Coordinates of C-alpha atoms in Angstrom, one line a residue:
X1 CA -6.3 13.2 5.3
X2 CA -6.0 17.1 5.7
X3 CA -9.3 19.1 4.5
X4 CA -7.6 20.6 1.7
X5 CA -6.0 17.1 0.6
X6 CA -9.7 16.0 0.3
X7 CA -11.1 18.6 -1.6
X8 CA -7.6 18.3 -4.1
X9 CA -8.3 14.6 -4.3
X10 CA -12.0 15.7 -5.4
X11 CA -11.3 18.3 -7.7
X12 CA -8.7 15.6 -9.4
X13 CA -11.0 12.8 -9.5
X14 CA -13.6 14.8 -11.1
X15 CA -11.1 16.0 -14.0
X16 CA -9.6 12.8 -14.4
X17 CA -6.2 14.0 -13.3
X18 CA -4.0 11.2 -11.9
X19 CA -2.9 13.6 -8.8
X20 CA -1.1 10.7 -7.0
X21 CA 2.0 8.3 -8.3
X22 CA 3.1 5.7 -6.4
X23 CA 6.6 5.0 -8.9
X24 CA 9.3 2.0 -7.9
X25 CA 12.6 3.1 -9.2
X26 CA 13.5 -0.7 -8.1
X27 CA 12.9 -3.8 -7.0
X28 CA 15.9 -4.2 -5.9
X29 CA 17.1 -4.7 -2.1
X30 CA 19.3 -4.9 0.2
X31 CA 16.8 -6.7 2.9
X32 CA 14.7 -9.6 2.2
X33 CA 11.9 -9.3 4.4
X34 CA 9.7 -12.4 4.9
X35 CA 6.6 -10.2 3.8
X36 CA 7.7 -8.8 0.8
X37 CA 5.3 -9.4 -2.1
X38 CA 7.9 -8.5 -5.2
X39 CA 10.3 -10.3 -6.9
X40 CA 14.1 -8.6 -6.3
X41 CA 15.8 -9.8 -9.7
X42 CA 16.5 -7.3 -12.0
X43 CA 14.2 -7.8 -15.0
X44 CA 15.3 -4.6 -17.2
X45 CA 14.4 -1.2 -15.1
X46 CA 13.7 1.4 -16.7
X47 CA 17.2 3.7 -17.4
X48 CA 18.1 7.3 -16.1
X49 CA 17.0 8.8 -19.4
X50 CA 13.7 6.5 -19.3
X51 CA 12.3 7.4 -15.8
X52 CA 12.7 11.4 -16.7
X53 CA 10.9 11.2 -19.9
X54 CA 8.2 9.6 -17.3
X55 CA 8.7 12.2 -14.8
X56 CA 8.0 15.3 -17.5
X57 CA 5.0 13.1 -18.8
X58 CA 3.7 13.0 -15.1
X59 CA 4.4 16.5 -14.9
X60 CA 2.4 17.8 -18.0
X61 CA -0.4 14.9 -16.8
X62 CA -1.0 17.2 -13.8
X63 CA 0.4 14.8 -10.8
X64 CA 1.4 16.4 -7.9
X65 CA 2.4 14.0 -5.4
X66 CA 4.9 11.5 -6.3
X67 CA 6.3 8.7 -4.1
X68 CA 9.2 6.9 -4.9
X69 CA 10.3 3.2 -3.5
X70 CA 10.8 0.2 -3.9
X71 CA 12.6 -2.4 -3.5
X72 CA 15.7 0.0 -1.8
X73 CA 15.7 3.0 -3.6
X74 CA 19.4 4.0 -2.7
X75 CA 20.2 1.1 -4.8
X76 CA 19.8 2.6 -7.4
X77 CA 23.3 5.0 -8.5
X78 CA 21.0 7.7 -10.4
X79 CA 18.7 8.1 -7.5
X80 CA 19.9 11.9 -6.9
X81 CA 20.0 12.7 -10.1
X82 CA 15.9 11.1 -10.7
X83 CA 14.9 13.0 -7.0
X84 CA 16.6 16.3 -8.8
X85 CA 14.8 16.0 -11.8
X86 CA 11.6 15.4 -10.1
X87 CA 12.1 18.3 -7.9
X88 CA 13.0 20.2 -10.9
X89 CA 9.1 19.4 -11.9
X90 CA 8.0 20.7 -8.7
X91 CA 6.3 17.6 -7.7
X92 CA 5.8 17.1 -3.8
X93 CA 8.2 14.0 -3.4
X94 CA 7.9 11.4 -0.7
X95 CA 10.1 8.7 -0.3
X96 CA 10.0 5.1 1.3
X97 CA 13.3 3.3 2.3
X98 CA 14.6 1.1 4.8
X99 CA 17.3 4.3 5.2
X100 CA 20.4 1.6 5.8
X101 CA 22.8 3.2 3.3
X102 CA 21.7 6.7 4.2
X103 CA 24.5 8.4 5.6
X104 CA 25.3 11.9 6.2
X105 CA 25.8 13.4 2.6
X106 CA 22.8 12.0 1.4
X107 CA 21.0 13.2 4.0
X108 CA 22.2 17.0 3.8
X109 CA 20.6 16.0 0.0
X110 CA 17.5 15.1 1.1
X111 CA 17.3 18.6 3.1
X112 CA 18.7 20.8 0.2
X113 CA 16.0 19.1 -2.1
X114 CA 13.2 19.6 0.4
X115 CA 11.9 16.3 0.4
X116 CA 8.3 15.9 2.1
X117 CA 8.6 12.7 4.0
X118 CA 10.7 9.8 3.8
X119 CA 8.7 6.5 5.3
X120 CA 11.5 3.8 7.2
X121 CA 10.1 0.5 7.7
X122 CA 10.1 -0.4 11.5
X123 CA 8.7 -4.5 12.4
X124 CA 9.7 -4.6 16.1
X125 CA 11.7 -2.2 18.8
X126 CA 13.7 -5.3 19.9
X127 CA 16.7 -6.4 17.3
X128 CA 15.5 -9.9 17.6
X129 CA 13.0 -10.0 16.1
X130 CA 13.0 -6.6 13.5
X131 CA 16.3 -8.4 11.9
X132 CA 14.7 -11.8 11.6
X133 CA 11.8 -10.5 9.9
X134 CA 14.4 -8.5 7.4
X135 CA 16.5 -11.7 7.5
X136 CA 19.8 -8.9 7.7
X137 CA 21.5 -8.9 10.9
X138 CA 22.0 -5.1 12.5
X139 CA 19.5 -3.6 9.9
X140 CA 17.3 -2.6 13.2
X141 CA 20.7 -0.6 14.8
X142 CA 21.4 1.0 11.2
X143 CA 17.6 2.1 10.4
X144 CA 17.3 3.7 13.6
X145 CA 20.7 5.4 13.4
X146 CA 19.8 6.7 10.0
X147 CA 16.2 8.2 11.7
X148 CA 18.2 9.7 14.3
X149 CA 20.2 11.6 11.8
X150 CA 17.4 12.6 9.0
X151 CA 15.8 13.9 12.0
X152 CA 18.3 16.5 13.3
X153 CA 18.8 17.3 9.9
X154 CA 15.4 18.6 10.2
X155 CA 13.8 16.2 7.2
X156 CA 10.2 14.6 8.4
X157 CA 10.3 10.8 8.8
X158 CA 7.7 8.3 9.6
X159 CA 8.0 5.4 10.9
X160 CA 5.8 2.5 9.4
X161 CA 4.8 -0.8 11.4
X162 CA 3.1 -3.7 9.5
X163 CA 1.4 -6.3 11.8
X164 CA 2.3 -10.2 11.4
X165 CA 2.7 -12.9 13.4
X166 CA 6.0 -12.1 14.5
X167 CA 5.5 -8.8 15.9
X168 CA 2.5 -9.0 16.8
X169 CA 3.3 -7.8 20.6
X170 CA 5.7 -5.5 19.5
X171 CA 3.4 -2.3 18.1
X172 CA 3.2 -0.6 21.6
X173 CA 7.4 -0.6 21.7
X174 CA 7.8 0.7 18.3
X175 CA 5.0 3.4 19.3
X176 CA 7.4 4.1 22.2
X177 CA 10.5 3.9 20.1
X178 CA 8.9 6.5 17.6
X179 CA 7.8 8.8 20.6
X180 CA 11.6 8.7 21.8
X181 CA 12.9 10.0 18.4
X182 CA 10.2 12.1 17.8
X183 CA 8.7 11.0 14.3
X184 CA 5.2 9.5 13.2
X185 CA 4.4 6.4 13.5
X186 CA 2.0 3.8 11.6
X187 CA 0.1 1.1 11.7
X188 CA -0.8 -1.7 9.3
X189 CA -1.9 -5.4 9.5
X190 CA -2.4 -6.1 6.2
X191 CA -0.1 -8.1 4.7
X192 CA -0.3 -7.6 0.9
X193 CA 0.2 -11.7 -1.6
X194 CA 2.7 -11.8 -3.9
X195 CA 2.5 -9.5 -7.0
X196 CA 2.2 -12.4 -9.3
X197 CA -0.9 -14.0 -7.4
X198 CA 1.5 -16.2 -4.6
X199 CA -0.4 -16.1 -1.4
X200 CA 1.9 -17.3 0.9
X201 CA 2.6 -14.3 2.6
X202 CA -1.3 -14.1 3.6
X203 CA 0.2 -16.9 6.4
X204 CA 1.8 -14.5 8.3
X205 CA -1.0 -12.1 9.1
X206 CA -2.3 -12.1 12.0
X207 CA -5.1 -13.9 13.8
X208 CA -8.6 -12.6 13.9
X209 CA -8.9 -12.2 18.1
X210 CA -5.4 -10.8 18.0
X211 CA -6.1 -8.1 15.3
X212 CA -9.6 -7.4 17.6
X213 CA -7.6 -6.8 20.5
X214 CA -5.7 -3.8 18.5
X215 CA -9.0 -2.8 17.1
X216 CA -10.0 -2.0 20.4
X217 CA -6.7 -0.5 21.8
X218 CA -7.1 3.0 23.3
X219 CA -4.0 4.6 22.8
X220 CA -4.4 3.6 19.1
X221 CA -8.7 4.4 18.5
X222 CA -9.5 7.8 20.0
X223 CA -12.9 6.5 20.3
X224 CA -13.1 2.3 20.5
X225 CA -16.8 2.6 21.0
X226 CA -17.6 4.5 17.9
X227 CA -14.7 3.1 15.7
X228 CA -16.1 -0.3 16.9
X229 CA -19.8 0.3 16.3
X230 CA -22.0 -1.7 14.4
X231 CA -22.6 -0.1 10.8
X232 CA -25.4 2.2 9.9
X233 CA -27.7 1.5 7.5
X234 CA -26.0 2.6 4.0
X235 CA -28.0 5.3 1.9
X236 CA -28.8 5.4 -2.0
X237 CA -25.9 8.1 -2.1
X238 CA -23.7 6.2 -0.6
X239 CA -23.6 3.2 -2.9
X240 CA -22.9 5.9 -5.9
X241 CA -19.8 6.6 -4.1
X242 CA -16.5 5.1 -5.8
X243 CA -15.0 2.1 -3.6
X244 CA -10.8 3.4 -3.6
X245 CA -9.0 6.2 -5.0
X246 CA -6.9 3.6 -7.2
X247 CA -7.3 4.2 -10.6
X248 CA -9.3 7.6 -9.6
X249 CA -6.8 10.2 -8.7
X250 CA -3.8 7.5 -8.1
X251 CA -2.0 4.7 -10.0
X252 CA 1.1 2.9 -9.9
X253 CA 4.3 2.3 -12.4
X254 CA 6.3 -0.3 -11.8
X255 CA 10.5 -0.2 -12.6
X256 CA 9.9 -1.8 -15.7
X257 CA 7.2 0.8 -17.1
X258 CA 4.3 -1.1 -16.4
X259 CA 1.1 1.2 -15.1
X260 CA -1.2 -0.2 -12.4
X261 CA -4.8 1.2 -10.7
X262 CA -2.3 0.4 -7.1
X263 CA 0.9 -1.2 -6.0
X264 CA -1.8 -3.3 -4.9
X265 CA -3.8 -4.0 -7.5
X266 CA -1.8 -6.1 -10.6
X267 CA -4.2 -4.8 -13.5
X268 CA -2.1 -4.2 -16.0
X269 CA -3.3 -1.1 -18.0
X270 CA -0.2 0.3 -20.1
X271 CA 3.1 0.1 -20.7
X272 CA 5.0 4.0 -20.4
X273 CA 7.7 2.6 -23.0
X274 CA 5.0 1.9 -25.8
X275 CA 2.8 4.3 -24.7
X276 CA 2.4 7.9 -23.0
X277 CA 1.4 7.9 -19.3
X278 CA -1.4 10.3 -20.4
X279 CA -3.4 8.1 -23.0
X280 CA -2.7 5.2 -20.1
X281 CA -4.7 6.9 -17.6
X282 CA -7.2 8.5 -19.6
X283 CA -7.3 5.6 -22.4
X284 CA -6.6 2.5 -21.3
X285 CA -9.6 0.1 -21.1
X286 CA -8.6 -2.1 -17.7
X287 CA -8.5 1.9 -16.3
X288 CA -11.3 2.7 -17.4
X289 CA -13.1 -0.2 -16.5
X290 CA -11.8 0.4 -12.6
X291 CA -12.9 3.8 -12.6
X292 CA -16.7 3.3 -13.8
X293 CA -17.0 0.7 -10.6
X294 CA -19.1 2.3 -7.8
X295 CA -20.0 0.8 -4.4
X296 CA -23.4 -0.5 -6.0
X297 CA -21.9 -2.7 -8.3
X298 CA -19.7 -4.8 -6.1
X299 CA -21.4 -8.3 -6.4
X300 CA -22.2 -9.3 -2.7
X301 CA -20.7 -6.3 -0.7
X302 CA -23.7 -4.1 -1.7
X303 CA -26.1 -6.5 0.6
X304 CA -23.4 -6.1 2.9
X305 CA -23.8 -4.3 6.5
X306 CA -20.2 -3.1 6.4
X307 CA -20.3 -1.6 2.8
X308 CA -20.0 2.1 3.7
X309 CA -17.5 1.6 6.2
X310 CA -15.4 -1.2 5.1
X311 CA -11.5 -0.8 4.0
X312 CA -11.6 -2.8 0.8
X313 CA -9.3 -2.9 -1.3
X314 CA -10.5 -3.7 -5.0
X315 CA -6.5 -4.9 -5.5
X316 CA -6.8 -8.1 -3.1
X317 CA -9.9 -8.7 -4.1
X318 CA -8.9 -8.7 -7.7
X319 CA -6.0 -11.3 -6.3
X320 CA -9.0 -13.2 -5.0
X321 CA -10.3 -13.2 -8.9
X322 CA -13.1 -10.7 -8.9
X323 CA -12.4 -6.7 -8.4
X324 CA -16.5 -6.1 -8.2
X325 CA -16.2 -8.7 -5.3
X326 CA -15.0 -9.0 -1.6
X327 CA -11.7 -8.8 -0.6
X328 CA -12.0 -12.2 2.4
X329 CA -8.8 -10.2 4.1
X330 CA -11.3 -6.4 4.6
X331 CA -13.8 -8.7 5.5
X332 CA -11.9 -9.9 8.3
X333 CA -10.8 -6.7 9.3
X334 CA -14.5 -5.5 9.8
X335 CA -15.3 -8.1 12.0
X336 CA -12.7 -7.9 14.1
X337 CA -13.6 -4.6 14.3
X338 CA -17.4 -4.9 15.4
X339 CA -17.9 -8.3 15.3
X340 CA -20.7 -8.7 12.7
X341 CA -19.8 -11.0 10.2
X342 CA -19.4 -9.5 6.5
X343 CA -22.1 -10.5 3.9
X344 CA -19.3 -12.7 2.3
X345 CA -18.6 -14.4 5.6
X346 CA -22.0 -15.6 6.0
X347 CA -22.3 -17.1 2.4
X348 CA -19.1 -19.4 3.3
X349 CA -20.7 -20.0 6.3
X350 CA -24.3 -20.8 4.1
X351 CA -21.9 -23.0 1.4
X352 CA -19.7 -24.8 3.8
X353 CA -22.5 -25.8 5.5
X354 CA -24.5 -26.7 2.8
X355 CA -21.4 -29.0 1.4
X356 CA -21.8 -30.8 4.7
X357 CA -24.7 -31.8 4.1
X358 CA -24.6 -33.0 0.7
X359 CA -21.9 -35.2 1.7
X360 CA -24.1 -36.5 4.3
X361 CA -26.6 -37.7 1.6
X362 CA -26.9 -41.3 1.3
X363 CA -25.7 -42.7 -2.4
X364 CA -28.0 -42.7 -5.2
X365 CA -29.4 -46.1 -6.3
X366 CA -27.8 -47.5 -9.3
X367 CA -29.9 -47.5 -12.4
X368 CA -30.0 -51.2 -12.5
X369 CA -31.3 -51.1 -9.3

């Protein structure tokens, strides 16, 4: 994150201004990728009329930058006239699509409404396996056509890589493939359960040694050695600190209206068709509740070595059943990072082992006995 989008994520956080939305326009899609945590049917999205009351409610809210996805947003037959309207507002728009029914006319749109980014998924460089994970044969040879063309159109794309089983091997080639046509490329291995609770998809991240290996990957970590050091000891100042911007300075609507803290955290908080984004972000009790959390109040990842420097997200460990508690998935991540074992790790570790040896107990005697 840039200086200045630091200091704007301050300033907003410290007015209670929601500078970040994160809205799907759809769920929707036109791919089915194995790690897709939503639901395609249509269940009642919002309509044309709907979504720009939302967008003038954002507006007057004081958002700034708005991301639209989905599902495929280029489902959706209003999608120009939504991105017009939104431009109309002046918000800073980014969008995220798998870019397969981009052609040339929409693209020229993109340019004349001066998108800011537009995020294409990419899982592997090799067909193979980047169409088996979006179970649509070709969709590799059409994404990467469409990033050719968005490019010399001038627009700014980035290519985004989630890690999973099947790719796995695969991240230096897209790295490559990116380098070749000239756009940013990402990397993420989490893979994110099912929005209503389903964590089936949690199958196909990858292994602990495997995620270490990229962990300590030079031409991803400018410096392994520091990115891979054991944590410092955390300060009083630091546990005042608030754990995620979700719920701070960001939230999430869904197509149907419903408001989030994250696309990754399934709190609901509001509805925008019975109520006003506004009095959702600054009234809503579940919001509120997210935003008083600091790092000191997370029940076990205070004690923990890896609570200033940790990645966890308050969403997955809300999906675990407790968003004051660890997220098992962050804690994970930190050790394959430095290979200390999070404060959560070691009370399984305590409890499984304890369970062991109750069961090794002998029976009790009967009373009668």
């Amino acid at each position: 994150m840039s200086r200045l989008m630091e200091e704007m994520s301050a300033k907003a956080q410290a007015l209670n201004v929601p500078l970040s939305v994160h809205l799907d326009l759809t769920y929707r899609c036109n791919e089915r990728c194995v790690h897709c945590y939503l639901d395609h049917d249509d269940h009642g999205e919002m309509t044309t009329a709907e979504i720009k009351h939302l967008l003038d409610e954002m507006a007057e809210a004081g958002v700034f930058i708005l991301t639209l996805s989905g599902g495929e947003i280029f489902l959706r037959k209003d999608f120009f006239e939504i991105l017009e309207h939104a431009r109309r507002l002046m918000f800073c728009v980014k969008l995220k699509t798998n870019a397969v029914l981009i052609r040339e006319r929409e693209a020229q749109r993109l340019k004349e409404l001066h998108v800011e980014s537009i995020q294409i998924s990419i899982y592997s460089h090799r067909p193979e396996v980047h169409d088996a994970i979006t179970l649509i044969p070709g969709s590799l040879k059409r994404s990467i056509t469409a990033i050719r063309f968005l490019k010399s159109q001038g627009l700014k794309v980035i290519i985004a890589n989630v890690l999973m089983t099947q790719n796995m091997q695969d991240y230096p080639g897209v790295r490559a493939l990116a380098a070749e046509l000239g756009v940013e490329c990402t990397l993420d291995p989490t893979i994110t359960p099912m929005m209503d609770g389903n964590r089936s998809t949690l199958s196909l991240g990858v292994d602990p040694e495997a995620l270490r290996q990229v962990f300590r990957d030079k031409a991803l970590v400018e410096d392994v050695d520091e990115f891979c050091a054991i944590p410092a000891p955390v300060g009083a100042d630091d546990l005042e600190t608030t754990p995620c911007s979700a719920g701070h300075n960001a939230c999430y609507v869904s197509p149907y209206g419903e408001v989030f803290p994250c696309v990754a955290f399934p709190l609901p908080t509001g509805n925008v068709r019975q109520q006003r984004f506004v009095d959702i972000w600054r009234h809503s009790d579940q919001m509120n509740e997210v935003r008083s959390i600091r790092l000191k109040d997370l029940t076990t990842c205070t004690s923990c070595s890896h609570v200033s420097t940790c990645t966890r997200c308050p969403g997955l460990a809300y999906m675990e059943g407790n968003m004051r508690g660890p997220s098992t998935l962050d804690c994970q991540k930190s050790f394959a990072r430095t290979g200390v074992p999070s404060a959560n790790m070691l009370n399984k570790k305590r409890a499984a082992a304890n369970l062991v040896q109750i069961r090794a107990l002998p029976p009790m005697a009967s009373a009668s006995a």
